[in-house]
Short mmCIF file of C-alpha atoms in Angstrom, two decimals:
data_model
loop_
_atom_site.label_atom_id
_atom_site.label_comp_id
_atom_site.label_asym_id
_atom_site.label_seq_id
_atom_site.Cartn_x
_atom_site.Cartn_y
_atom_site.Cartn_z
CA UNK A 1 50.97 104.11 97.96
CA UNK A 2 52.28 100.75 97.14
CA UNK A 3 56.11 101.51 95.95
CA UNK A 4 56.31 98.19 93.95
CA UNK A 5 53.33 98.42 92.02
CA UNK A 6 52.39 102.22 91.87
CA UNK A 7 55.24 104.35 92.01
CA UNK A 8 56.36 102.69 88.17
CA UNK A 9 56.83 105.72 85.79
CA UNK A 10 59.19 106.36 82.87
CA UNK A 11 61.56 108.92 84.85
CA UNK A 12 62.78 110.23 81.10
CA UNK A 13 59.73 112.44 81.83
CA UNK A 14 60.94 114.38 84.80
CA UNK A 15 64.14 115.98 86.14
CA UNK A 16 63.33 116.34 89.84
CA UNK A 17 62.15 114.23 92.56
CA UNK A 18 60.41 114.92 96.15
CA UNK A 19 61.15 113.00 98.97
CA UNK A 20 59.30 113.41 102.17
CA UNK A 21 59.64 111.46 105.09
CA UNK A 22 59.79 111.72 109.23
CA UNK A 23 63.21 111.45 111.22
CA UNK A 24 63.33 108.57 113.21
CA UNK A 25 65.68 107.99 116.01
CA UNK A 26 67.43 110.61 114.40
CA UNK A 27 67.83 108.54 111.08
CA UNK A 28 66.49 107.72 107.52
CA UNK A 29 63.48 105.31 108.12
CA UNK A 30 64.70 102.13 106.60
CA UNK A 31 61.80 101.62 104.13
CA UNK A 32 62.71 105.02 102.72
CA UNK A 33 66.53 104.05 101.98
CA UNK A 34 65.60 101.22 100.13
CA UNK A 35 62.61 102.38 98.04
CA UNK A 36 64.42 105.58 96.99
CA UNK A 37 67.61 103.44 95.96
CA UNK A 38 65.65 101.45 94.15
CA UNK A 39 63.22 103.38 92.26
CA UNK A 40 64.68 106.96 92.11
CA UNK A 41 67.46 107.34 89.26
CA UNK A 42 70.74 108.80 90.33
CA UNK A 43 70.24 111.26 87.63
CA UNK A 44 67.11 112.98 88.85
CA UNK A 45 68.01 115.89 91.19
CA UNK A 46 66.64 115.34 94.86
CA UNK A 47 64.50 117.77 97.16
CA UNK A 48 64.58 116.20 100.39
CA UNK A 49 61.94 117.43 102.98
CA UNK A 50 62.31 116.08 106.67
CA UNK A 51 59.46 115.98 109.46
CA UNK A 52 60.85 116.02 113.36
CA UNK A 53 59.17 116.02 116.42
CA UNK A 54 61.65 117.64 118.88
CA UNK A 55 65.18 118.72 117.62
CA UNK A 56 66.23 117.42 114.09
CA UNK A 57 69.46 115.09 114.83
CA UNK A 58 69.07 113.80 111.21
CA UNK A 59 70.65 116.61 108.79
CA UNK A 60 72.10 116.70 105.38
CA UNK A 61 74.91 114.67 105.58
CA UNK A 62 73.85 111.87 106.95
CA UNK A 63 70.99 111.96 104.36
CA UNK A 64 73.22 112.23 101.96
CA UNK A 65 75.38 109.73 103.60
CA UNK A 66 72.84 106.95 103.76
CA UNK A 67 70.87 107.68 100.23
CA UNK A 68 73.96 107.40 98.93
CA UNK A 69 73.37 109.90 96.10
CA UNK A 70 73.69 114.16 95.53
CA UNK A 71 71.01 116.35 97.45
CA UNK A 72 69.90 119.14 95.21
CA UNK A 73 67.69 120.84 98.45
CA UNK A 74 67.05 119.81 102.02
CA UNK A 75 64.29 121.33 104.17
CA UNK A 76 63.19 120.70 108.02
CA UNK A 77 60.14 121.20 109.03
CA UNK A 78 59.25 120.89 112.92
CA UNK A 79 56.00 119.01 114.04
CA UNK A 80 55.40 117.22 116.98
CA UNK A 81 55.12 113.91 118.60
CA UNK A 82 51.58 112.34 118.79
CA UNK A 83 52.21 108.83 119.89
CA UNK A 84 52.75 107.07 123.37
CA UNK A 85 53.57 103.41 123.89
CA UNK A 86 53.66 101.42 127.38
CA UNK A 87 57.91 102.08 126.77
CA UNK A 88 57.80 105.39 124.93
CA UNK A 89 55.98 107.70 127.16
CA UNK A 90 56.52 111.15 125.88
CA UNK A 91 54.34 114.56 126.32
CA UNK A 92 51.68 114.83 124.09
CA UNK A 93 50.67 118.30 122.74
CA UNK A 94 46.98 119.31 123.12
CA UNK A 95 44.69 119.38 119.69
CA UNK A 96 44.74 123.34 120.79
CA UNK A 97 48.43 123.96 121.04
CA UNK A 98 48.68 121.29 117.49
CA UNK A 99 46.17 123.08 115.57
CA UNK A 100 47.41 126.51 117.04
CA UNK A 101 50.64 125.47 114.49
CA UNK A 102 48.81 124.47 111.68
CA UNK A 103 48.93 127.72 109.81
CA UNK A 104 52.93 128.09 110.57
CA UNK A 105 53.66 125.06 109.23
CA UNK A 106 51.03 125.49 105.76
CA UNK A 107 53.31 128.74 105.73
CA UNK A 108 56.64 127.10 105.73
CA UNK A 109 55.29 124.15 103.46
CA UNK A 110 54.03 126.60 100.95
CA UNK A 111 57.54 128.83 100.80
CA UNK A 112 59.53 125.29 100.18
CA UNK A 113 57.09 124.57 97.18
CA UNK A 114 57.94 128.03 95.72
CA UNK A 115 61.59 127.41 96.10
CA UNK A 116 61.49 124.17 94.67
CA UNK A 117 58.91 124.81 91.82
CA UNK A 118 61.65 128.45 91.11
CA UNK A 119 64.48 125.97 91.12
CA UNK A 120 66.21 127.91 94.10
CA UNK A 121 68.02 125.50 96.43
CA UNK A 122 68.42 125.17 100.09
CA UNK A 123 70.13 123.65 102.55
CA UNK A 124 68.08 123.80 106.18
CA UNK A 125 69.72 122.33 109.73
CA UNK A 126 73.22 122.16 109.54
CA UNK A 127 73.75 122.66 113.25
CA UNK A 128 75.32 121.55 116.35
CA UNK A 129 72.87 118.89 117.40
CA UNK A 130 73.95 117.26 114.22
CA UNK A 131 76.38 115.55 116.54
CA UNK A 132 74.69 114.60 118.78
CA UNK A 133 72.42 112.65 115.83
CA UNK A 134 75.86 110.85 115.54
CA UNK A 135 75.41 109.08 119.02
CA UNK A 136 71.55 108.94 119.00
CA UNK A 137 71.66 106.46 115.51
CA UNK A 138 74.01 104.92 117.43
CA UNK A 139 72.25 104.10 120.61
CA UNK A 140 68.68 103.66 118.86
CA UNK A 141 70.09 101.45 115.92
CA UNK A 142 69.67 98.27 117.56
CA UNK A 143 66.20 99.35 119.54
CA UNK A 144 64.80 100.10 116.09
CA UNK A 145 65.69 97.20 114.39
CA UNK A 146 64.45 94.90 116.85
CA UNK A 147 61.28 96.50 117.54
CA UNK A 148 59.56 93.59 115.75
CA UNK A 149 60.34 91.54 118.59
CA UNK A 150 58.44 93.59 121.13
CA UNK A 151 55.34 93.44 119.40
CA UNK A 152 52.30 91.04 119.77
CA UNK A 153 48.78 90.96 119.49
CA UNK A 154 46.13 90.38 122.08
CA UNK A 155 43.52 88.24 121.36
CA UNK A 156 41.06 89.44 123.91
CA UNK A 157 40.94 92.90 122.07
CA UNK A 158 41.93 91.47 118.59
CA UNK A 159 38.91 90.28 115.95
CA UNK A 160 41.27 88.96 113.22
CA UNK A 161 40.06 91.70 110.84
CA UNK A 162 43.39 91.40 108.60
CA UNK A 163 44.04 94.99 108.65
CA UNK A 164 47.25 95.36 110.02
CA UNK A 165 48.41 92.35 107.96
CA UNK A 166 46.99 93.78 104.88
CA UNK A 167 48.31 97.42 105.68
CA UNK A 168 51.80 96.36 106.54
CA UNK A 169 54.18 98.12 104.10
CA UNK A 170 56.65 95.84 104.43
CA UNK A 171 54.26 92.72 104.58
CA UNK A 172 55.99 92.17 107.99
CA UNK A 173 52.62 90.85 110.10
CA UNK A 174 51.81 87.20 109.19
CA UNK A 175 48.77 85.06 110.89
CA UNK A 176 48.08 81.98 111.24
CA UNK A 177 45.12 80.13 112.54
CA UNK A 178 44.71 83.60 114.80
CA UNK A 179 48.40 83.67 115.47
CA UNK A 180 50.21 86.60 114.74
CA UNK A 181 53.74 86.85 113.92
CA UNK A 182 55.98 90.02 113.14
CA UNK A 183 58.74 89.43 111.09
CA UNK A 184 62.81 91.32 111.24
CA UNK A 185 61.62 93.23 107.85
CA UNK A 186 59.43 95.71 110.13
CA UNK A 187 61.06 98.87 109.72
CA UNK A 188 59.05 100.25 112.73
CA UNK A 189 56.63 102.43 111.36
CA UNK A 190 53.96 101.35 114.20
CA UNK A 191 51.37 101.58 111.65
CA UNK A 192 49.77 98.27 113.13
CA UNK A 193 49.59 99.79 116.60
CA UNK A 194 48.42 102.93 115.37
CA UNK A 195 45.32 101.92 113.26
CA UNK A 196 44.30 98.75 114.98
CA UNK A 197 40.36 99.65 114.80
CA UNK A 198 40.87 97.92 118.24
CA UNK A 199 44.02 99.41 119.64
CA UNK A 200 44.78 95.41 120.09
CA UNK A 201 48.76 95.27 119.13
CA UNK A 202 50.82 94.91 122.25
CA UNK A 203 53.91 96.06 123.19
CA UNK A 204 56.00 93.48 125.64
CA UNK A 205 53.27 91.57 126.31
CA UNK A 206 51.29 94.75 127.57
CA UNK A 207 48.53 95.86 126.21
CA UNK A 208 48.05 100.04 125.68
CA UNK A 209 45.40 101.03 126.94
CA UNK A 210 44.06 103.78 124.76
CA UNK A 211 43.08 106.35 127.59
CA UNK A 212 46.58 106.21 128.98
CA UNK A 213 48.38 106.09 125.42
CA UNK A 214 47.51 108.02 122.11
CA UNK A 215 47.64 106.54 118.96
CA UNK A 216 48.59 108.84 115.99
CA UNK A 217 45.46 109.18 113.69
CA UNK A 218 46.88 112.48 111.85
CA UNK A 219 48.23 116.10 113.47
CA UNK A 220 44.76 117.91 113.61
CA UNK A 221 42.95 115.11 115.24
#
C-alpha cells in the first residue's frame, strides 16, 4: 500500500485504528513512526499489534513513547526470523518447524480480532527484557540508520529491471546510467535485497549468495 496516495480516508467514519508492524532492533521501524503520525488522528483509539522474531525488547511504553500518542490495546505475537545477510547470520527455522506454527499463530491472531472487534483491551509484554530493549535501541540505533551505506548493487547479477527502485517505500534506491545509489531515507526494510528477482543487492561490497543466505519471500515458503 502506498501511504501517500492510498491510505486517504475521511477518519470521521471510524473510531479505531490497527496498526501492525515487526520489531526491529527492538524498536518502531522508522517508516511506521512517521506514517502513523501523519495520517492517524490523535483522536482515533489505537490497537497496536507487534511481530518479533526472538524475544520482544520493544513493549508498550516505548511504543507509546515513540508514537507519541494513547495505546488503547497492544498485542505480541512471536514469529521467527527468515533472513540471513553476509553480516547478519542467524539460524534459520526449517519450512517444517515454520509451518508446524502456523496454526498457533492463526489461533492467537484470531483471539486478538475478537478482543478488538468486542472492544476488550489488552496490554501483552510488559516484562523484564523490556530493559534490556533500552540498551539494544541503543546499540542498534546507529547500525540501523546507516544501513543505507552498506548496500550496493552488483552488476554482474543485476539486469536493471527497476524493481527495487520502483518498490522502494521510501523511494530511497536511485539509478543512474546503471548506477545505483541508496539514499539516508532507507529505513532498512531490506525489501530490495529480499525481492531482487536476482538476489543482486550487496551487502559491503559482498555479494549473498543465495544458497548460503535466505531471502524472506513470506513465513510458509
Amino acid at each position: 500500500v502506498n501511504l501517500e496516495k492510498d491510505f486517504l480516508f475521511d477518519h470521521h467514519q471510524y473510531d479505531t485504528f490497527l496498526l501492525t508492524h515487526p520489531v526491529y532492533g527492538a524498536h518502531v521501524p522508522r517508516i511506521v513512526i512517521e506514517k502513523t503520525q501523519a495520517l492517524v488522528p490523535g483522536n482515533i483509539h489505537l490497537n497496536v499489534i507487534t511481530t518479533y522474531g526472538y524475544v520482544n525488547a520493544l513493549g508498550y511504553f516505548a511504543e507509546k513513547k515513540v508514537l507519541g500518542r494513547e495505546i488503547d490495546s497492544y498485542y505480541n505475537i512471536k514469529m521467527f526470523n527468515n533472513i540471513t545477510t553476509p553480516r547478519l547470520k542467524t539460524p534459520i527455522k526449517s519450512l517444517e518447524k515454520r509451518l508446524g506454527m502456523k496454526n498457533k499463530i492463526e489461533q492467537k491472531i484470531n483471539r486478538i480480532a475478537d478482543a478488538i472487534v468486542s472492544g476488550r483491551h489488552k496490554i501483552e509484554g510488559i516484562a523484564p527484557q523490556l530493559v534490556g530493549g533500552i540498551f539494544v535501541r541503543k546499540f542498534l540505533k546507529e547500525d540501523i540508520r546507516n544501513n543505507y551505506q552498506t548496500l550496493g548493487v552488483d552488476p554482474e547479477h543485476c539486469t536493471l529491471c527497476g524493481l527495487c527502485v520502483r518498490d522502494c517505500p521510501t523511494h530511497s534506491i536511485k539509478e543512474k546510467g546503471g548506477v545505483f545509489t541508496f539514499q539516508a531515507t532507507c529505513t532498512t526494510c531490506m525489501r530490495c535485497y529480499n525481492y531482487c528477482p536476482t538476489q543482486a543487492i550487496t551487502i559491503n561490497g559482498i555479494y549473498a549468495d543465495p544458497e548460503k543466505h535466505t531471502r524472506y519471500i513470506g513465513p510458509w515458503s
